[in-house]
PDB file of C-alpha atoms in Angstrom:
ATOM      1  CA  LYS A   1     203.642 -45.604-207.174  1.00 90.00           C
ATOM      2  CA  TYR A   2     201.136 -47.311-204.921  1.00 92.00           C
ATOM      3  CA  VAL A   3     197.557 -47.031-206.151  1.00 96.00           C
ATOM      4  CA  PRO A   4     195.661 -45.293-203.320  1.00 95.00           C
ATOM      5  CA  LYS A   5     193.414 -47.598-201.247  1.00 93.00           C
ATOM      6  CA  GLU A   6     190.657 -44.986-201.249  1.00 93.00           C
ATOM      7  CA  CYS A   7     189.919 -45.585-204.929  1.00 94.00           C
ATOM      8  CA  MET A   8     189.688 -49.354-204.540  1.00 95.00           C
ATOM      9  CA  SER A   9     186.354 -51.082-203.958  1.00 95.00           C
ATOM     10  CA  PRO A  10     185.508 -52.218-200.430  1.00 95.00           C
ATOM     11  CA  GLU A  11     185.950 -55.841-201.579  1.00 95.00           C
ATOM     12  CA  LEU A  12     189.503 -55.153-202.779  1.00 96.00           C
ATOM     13  CA  GLN A  13     190.300 -53.301-199.565  1.00 94.00           C
ATOM     14  CA  GLU A  14     188.914 -56.172-197.505  1.00 95.00           C
ATOM     15  CA  LYS A  15     191.165 -58.623-199.388  1.00 95.00           C
ATOM     16  CA  GLU A  16     194.054 -56.189-198.796  1.00 94.00           C
ATOM     17  CA  GLU A  17     194.803 -56.112-202.529  1.00 95.00           C
ATOM     18  CA  LYS A  18     197.598 -53.792-203.620  1.00 96.00           C
ATOM     19  CA  PHE A  19     198.084 -52.320-207.073  1.00 97.00           C
ATOM     20  CA  TYR A  20     201.007 -50.355-208.411  1.00 97.00           C
ATOM     21  CA  GLN A  21     201.464 -47.790-211.163  1.00 97.00           C
ATOM     22  CA  TYR A  22     204.640 -47.623-213.211  1.00 97.00           C
ATOM     23  CA  THR A  23     205.212 -44.362-215.114  1.00 96.00           C
ATOM     24  CA  ALA A  24     207.544 -43.418-217.969  1.00 96.00           C
ATOM     25  CA  ILE A  25     207.759 -39.887-219.372  1.00 95.00           C
ATOM     26  CA  ASP A  26     209.652 -38.814-222.459  1.00 94.00           C
ATOM     27  CA  GLU A  27     211.878 -35.960-221.318  1.00 90.00           C
ATOM     28  CA  PHE A  28     211.345 -33.860-224.436  1.00 90.00           C
ATOM     29  CA  THR A  29     207.714 -34.359-225.526  1.00 93.00           C
ATOM     30  CA  ARG A  30     206.293 -35.239-222.080  1.00 95.00           C
ATOM     31  CA  ILE A  31     204.418 -38.196-223.577  1.00 96.00           C
ATOM     32  CA  ARG A  32     203.609 -40.553-220.723  1.00 96.00           C
ATOM     33  CA  TYR A  33     203.138 -44.275-220.524  1.00 97.00           C
ATOM     34  CA  ILE A  34     201.579 -45.833-217.453  1.00 97.00           C
ATOM     35  CA  TRP A  35     201.178 -49.494-216.577  1.00 98.00           C
ATOM     36  CA  PHE A  36     199.383 -51.129-213.687  1.00 98.00           C
ATOM     37  CA  THR A  37     200.252 -54.365-211.910  1.00 97.00           C
ATOM     38  CA  ASN A  38     199.649 -56.165-208.630  1.00 97.00           C
ATOM     39  CA  GLU A  39     203.335 -56.879-208.060  1.00 94.00           C
ATOM     40  CA  HIS A  40     206.090 -54.418-207.161  1.00 93.00           C
ATOM     41  CA  SER A  41     209.345 -56.169-208.018  1.00 95.00           C
ATOM     42  CA  THR A  42     212.482 -55.919-210.104  1.00 94.00           C
ATOM     43  CA  TYR A  43     210.953 -58.515-212.448  1.00 97.00           C
ATOM     44  CA  MET A  44     207.847 -56.383-213.043  1.00 97.00           C
ATOM     45  CA  SER A  45     210.066 -53.319-213.507  1.00 96.00           C
ATOM     46  CA  SER A  46     211.909 -55.164-216.265  1.00 97.00           C
ATOM     47  CA  GLU A  47     208.574 -56.128-217.849  1.00 97.00           C
ATOM     48  CA  PHE A  48     207.581 -52.456-217.710  1.00 97.00           C
ATOM     49  CA  VAL A  49     210.737 -51.475-219.639  1.00 97.00           C
ATOM     50  CA  LYS A  50     209.825 -53.927-222.399  1.00 97.00           C
ATOM     51  CA  ARG A  51     206.339 -52.395-222.610  1.00 96.00           C
ATOM     52  CA  VAL A  52     207.788 -48.861-222.652  1.00 96.00           C
ATOM     53  CA  ILE A  53     209.983 -49.777-225.622  1.00 95.00           C
ATOM     54  CA  LYS A  54     206.933 -51.034-227.541  1.00 95.00           C
ATOM     55  CA  TYR A  55     204.868 -47.962-226.618  1.00 95.00           C
ATOM     56  CA  PHE A  56     207.360 -45.286-227.630  1.00 92.00           C
ATOM     57  CA  SER A  57     208.151 -45.144-231.334  1.00 80.00           C
ATOM     58  CA  PHE A  58     211.749 -44.010-230.845  1.00 87.00           C
ATOM     59  CA  LYS A  59     214.960 -45.379-229.387  1.00 91.00           C
ATOM     60  CA  ILE A  60     215.256 -44.965-225.650  1.00 95.00           C
ATOM     61  CA  GLU A  61     218.745 -43.906-224.665  1.00 95.00           C
ATOM     62  CA  THR A  62     218.496 -43.477-220.887  1.00 96.00           C
ATOM     63  CA  ILE A  63     216.095 -44.455-218.128  1.00 96.00           C
ATOM     64  CA  GLN A  64     216.119 -42.636-214.797  1.00 94.00           C
ATOM     65  CA  THR A  65     214.564 -44.010-211.615  1.00 94.00           C
ATOM     66  CA  ASP A  66     214.587 -43.465-207.913  1.00 91.00           C
ATOM     67  CA  ASN A  67     216.456 -45.973-205.734  1.00 88.00           C
ATOM     68  CA  GLY A  68     213.521 -48.265-204.967  1.00 88.00           C
ATOM     69  CA  PHE A  69     214.237 -51.963-204.520  1.00 91.00           C
ATOM     70  CA  GLU A  70     212.032 -52.643-207.553  1.00 92.00           C
ATOM     71  CA  PHE A  71     214.850 -51.072-209.600  1.00 92.00           C
ATOM     72  CA  THR A  72     218.187 -51.401-207.783  1.00 89.00           C
ATOM     73  CA  ASN A  73     219.984 -52.929-204.806  1.00 79.00           C
ATOM     74  CA  ARG A  74     222.057 -49.767-204.404  1.00 80.00           C
ATOM     75  CA  LEU A  75     220.637 -48.919-200.964  1.00 77.00           C
ATOM     76  CA  SER A  76     220.201 -52.465-199.657  1.00 77.00           C
ATOM     77  CA  TRP A  77     220.810 -52.953-195.950  1.00 77.00           C
ATOM     78  CA  ASN A  78     222.808 -56.028-196.979  1.00 80.00           C
ATOM     79  CA  LYS A  79     226.159 -54.582-198.111  1.00 79.00           C
ATOM     80  CA  SER A  80     227.086 -57.684-200.141  1.00 78.00           C
ATOM     81  CA  LYS A  81     223.867 -57.320-202.160  1.00 81.00           C
ATOM     82  CA  ARG A  82     224.491 -53.662-203.127  1.00 80.00           C
ATOM     83  CA  SER A  83     226.786 -54.583-206.009  1.00 82.00           C
ATOM     84  CA  GLN A  84     224.464 -57.301-207.360  1.00 90.00           C
ATOM     85  CA  LYS A  85     222.492 -56.229-210.412  1.00 92.00           C
ATOM     86  CA  THR A  86     218.742 -56.632-210.344  1.00 94.00           C
ATOM     87  CA  ILE A  87     216.694 -58.163-213.156  1.00 95.00           C
ATOM     88  CA  PHE A  88     215.714 -54.596-214.092  1.00 96.00           C
ATOM     89  CA  GLU A  89     219.338 -53.445-214.346  1.00 95.00           C
ATOM     90  CA  THR A  90     220.313 -56.541-216.318  1.00 96.00           C
ATOM     91  CA  THR A  91     217.415 -55.954-218.733  1.00 97.00           C
ATOM     92  CA  LEU A  92     218.534 -52.370-219.362  1.00 97.00           C
ATOM     93  CA  GLU A  93     222.088 -53.554-219.955  1.00 97.00           C
ATOM     94  CA  LYS A  94     220.939 -56.199-222.466  1.00 97.00           C
ATOM     95  CA  LEU A  95     218.823 -53.597-224.278  1.00 97.00           C
ATOM     96  CA  GLY A  96     221.706 -51.102-224.434  1.00 97.00           C
ATOM     97  CA  ILE A  97     219.860 -48.498-222.373  1.00 97.00           C
ATOM     98  CA  LYS A  98     221.870 -46.293-219.987  1.00 97.00           C
ATOM     99  CA  TYR A  99     220.647 -46.299-216.403  1.00 96.00           C
ATOM    100  CA  LYS A 100     220.623 -43.216-214.196  1.00 94.00           C
ATOM    101  CA  ARG A 101     219.551 -43.293-210.559  1.00 91.00           C
ATOM    102  CA  ILE A 102     218.634 -40.090-208.775  1.00 87.00           C
ATOM    103  CA  LYS A 103     220.450 -39.172-205.571  1.00 87.00           C
ATOM    104  CA  PRO A 104     218.911 -40.952-202.574  1.00 81.00           C
ATOM    105  CA  TYR A 105     216.056 -39.101-200.885  1.00 78.00           C
ATOM    106  CA  THR A 106     215.829 -36.350-203.529  1.00 80.00           C
ATOM    107  CA  PRO A 107     212.457 -36.800-205.270  1.00 75.00           C
ATOM    108  CA  LYS A 108     212.825 -33.322-206.813  1.00 80.00           C
ATOM    109  CA  GLU A 109     215.403 -34.872-209.167  1.00 79.00           C
ATOM    110  CA  ASN A 110     212.562 -36.978-210.526  1.00 80.00           C
ATOM    111  CA  GLY A 111     210.260 -33.959-210.732  1.00 85.00           C
ATOM    112  CA  LYS A 112     208.435 -34.787-213.957  1.00 88.00           C
ATOM    113  CA  VAL A 113     207.308 -38.151-212.629  1.00 90.00           C
ATOM    114  CA  GLU A 114     206.486 -36.736-209.191  1.00 88.00           C
ATOM    115  CA  ARG A 115     204.383 -33.977-210.785  1.00 91.00           C
ATOM    116  CA  SER A 116     202.629 -36.468-213.050  1.00 92.00           C
ATOM    117  CA  HIS A 117     201.767 -38.603-210.007  1.00 92.00           C
ATOM    118  CA  ARG A 118     200.258 -35.547-208.339  1.00 93.00           C
ATOM    119  CA  ASN A 119     198.197 -34.934-211.485  1.00 93.00           C
ATOM    120  CA  ASP A 120     197.136 -38.590-211.464  1.00 95.00           C
ATOM    121  CA  ASN A 121     195.898 -38.212-207.896  1.00 94.00           C
ATOM    122  CA  GLU A 122     193.926 -35.077-208.811  1.00 93.00           C
ATOM    123  CA  ARG A 123     192.601 -36.141-212.234  1.00 93.00           C
ATOM    124  CA  PHE A 124     192.255 -39.899-211.935  1.00 95.00           C
ATOM    125  CA  TYR A 125     192.413 -41.516-208.515  1.00 95.00           C
ATOM    126  CA  SER A 126     190.299 -38.977-206.628  1.00 93.00           C
ATOM    127  CA  TYR A 127     187.286 -39.512-208.928  1.00 88.00           C
ATOM    128  CA  LEU A 128     187.188 -43.237-209.627  1.00 93.00           C
ATOM    129  CA  LYS A 129     186.673 -46.616-207.996  1.00 94.00           C
ATOM    130  CA  PHE A 130     188.338 -49.799-209.190  1.00 95.00           C
ATOM    131  CA  TYR A 131     186.829 -53.240-208.750  1.00 96.00           C
ATOM    132  CA  SER A 132     189.719 -55.364-210.059  1.00 97.00           C
ATOM    133  CA  LEU A 133     193.153 -55.037-211.607  1.00 97.00           C
ATOM    134  CA  GLU A 134     191.525 -55.479-215.035  1.00 97.00           C
ATOM    135  CA  ASP A 135     189.143 -52.596-214.269  1.00 97.00           C
ATOM    136  CA  LEU A 136     192.068 -50.384-213.202  1.00 97.00           C
ATOM    137  CA  ILE A 137     193.944 -51.246-216.405  1.00 97.00           C
ATOM    138  CA  ARG A 138     190.866 -50.467-218.557  1.00 97.00           C
ATOM    139  CA  GLN A 139     190.218 -47.125-216.868  1.00 96.00           C
ATOM    140  CA  GLY A 140     193.952 -46.359-216.847  1.00 97.00           C
ATOM    141  CA  LYS A 141     194.199 -46.778-220.642  1.00 96.00           C
ATOM    142  CA  ALA A 142     191.405 -44.250-221.184  1.00 96.00           C
ATOM    143  CA  TYR A 143     193.026 -41.861-218.718  1.00 96.00           C
ATOM    144  CA  LEU A 144     196.435 -42.196-220.401  1.00 96.00           C
ATOM    145  CA  LYS A 145     194.910 -41.301-223.760  1.00 96.00           C
ATOM    146  CA  ARG A 146     193.329 -38.184-222.224  1.00 95.00           C
ATOM    147  CA  SER A 147     196.443 -37.155-220.304  1.00 94.00           C
ATOM    148  CA  ASN A 148     198.645 -37.283-223.415  1.00 96.00           C
ATOM    149  CA  ASN A 149     196.203 -34.899-225.079  1.00 96.00           C
ATOM    150  CA  ILE A 150     196.210 -32.129-222.447  1.00 95.00           C
ATOM    151  CA  PRO A 151     198.027 -28.955-223.590  1.00 96.00           C
ATOM    152  CA  MET A 152     201.075 -28.037-221.499  1.00 94.00           C
ATOM    153  CA  ALA A 153     202.553 -24.573-221.004  1.00 95.00           C
ATOM    154  CA  VAL A 154     206.108 -25.989-221.100  1.00 93.00           C
ATOM    155  CA  LEU A 155     205.351 -27.281-224.633  1.00 95.00           C
ATOM    156  CA  GLY A 156     204.010 -23.932-225.863  1.00 94.00           C
ATOM    157  CA  TYR A 157     200.448 -25.123-225.154  1.00 96.00           C
ATOM    158  CA  LEU A 158     200.824 -28.122-227.420  1.00 96.00           C
ATOM    159  CA  THR A 159     199.779 -31.525-226.166  1.00 97.00           C
ATOM    160  CA  PRO A 160     202.505 -34.143-225.754  1.00 96.00           C
ATOM    161  CA  LYS A 161     201.104 -35.961-228.816  1.00 94.00           C
ATOM    162  CA  GLU A 162     201.196 -32.733-230.863  1.00 95.00           C
ATOM    163  CA  LYS A 163     204.774 -32.049-229.743  1.00 94.00           C
ATOM    164  CA  ARG A 164     205.824 -35.523-230.883  1.00 91.00           C
ATOM    165  CA  ALA A 165     204.144 -34.998-234.268  1.00 91.00           C
ATOM    166  CA  GLU A 166     205.904 -31.629-234.614  1.00 91.00           C
ATOM    167  CA  LEU A 167     209.262 -33.263-233.936  1.00 85.00           C
ATOM    168  CA  GLU A 168     208.606 -36.020-236.459  1.00 83.00           C
ATOM    169  CA  LEU A 169     207.868 -33.368-239.129  1.00 84.00           C
ATOM    170  CA  GLU A 170     211.126 -31.553-238.343  1.00 82.00           C
ATOM    171  CA  VAL A 171     213.130 -34.752-238.737  1.00 73.00           C
ATOM    172  CA  ALA A 172     211.409 -35.763-242.001  1.00 65.00           C
TER     173      ALA A 172
END
């Protein structure tokens, strides 16, 4: 996700800085992890996966993404490149994580992430200004902590953190 220009300081806008948000959501508990960077590439996507693994305290079986070039060459205009694996895909393979891509041009198949991005726009980006990537990261960490502690109807009005704790008790 592109970080909206409107929430960036005039100095950052003048320099034409661009920041990006990567988002991972656990399908069952809805716990989110977000990470901010100034590069949108298959390399940074692979770095994000490594951070996701450290953040979540359980084994990740499958990762689903859209068909962006930061993840896959599947929709490349260059037909010979379509079958070449990206750094991101190679990283998943090495880590033993299954990779699922949504159908092209069907964001509804990635609904949880799309909805969370809408919430981010309403709860985070529309109220704040960022003066550097470091400032965005600092404010983003505080926001992530808050967002994982908001009760959700789909979880029986538990927060994602509470749902995870409930699951851990059931397993123990």
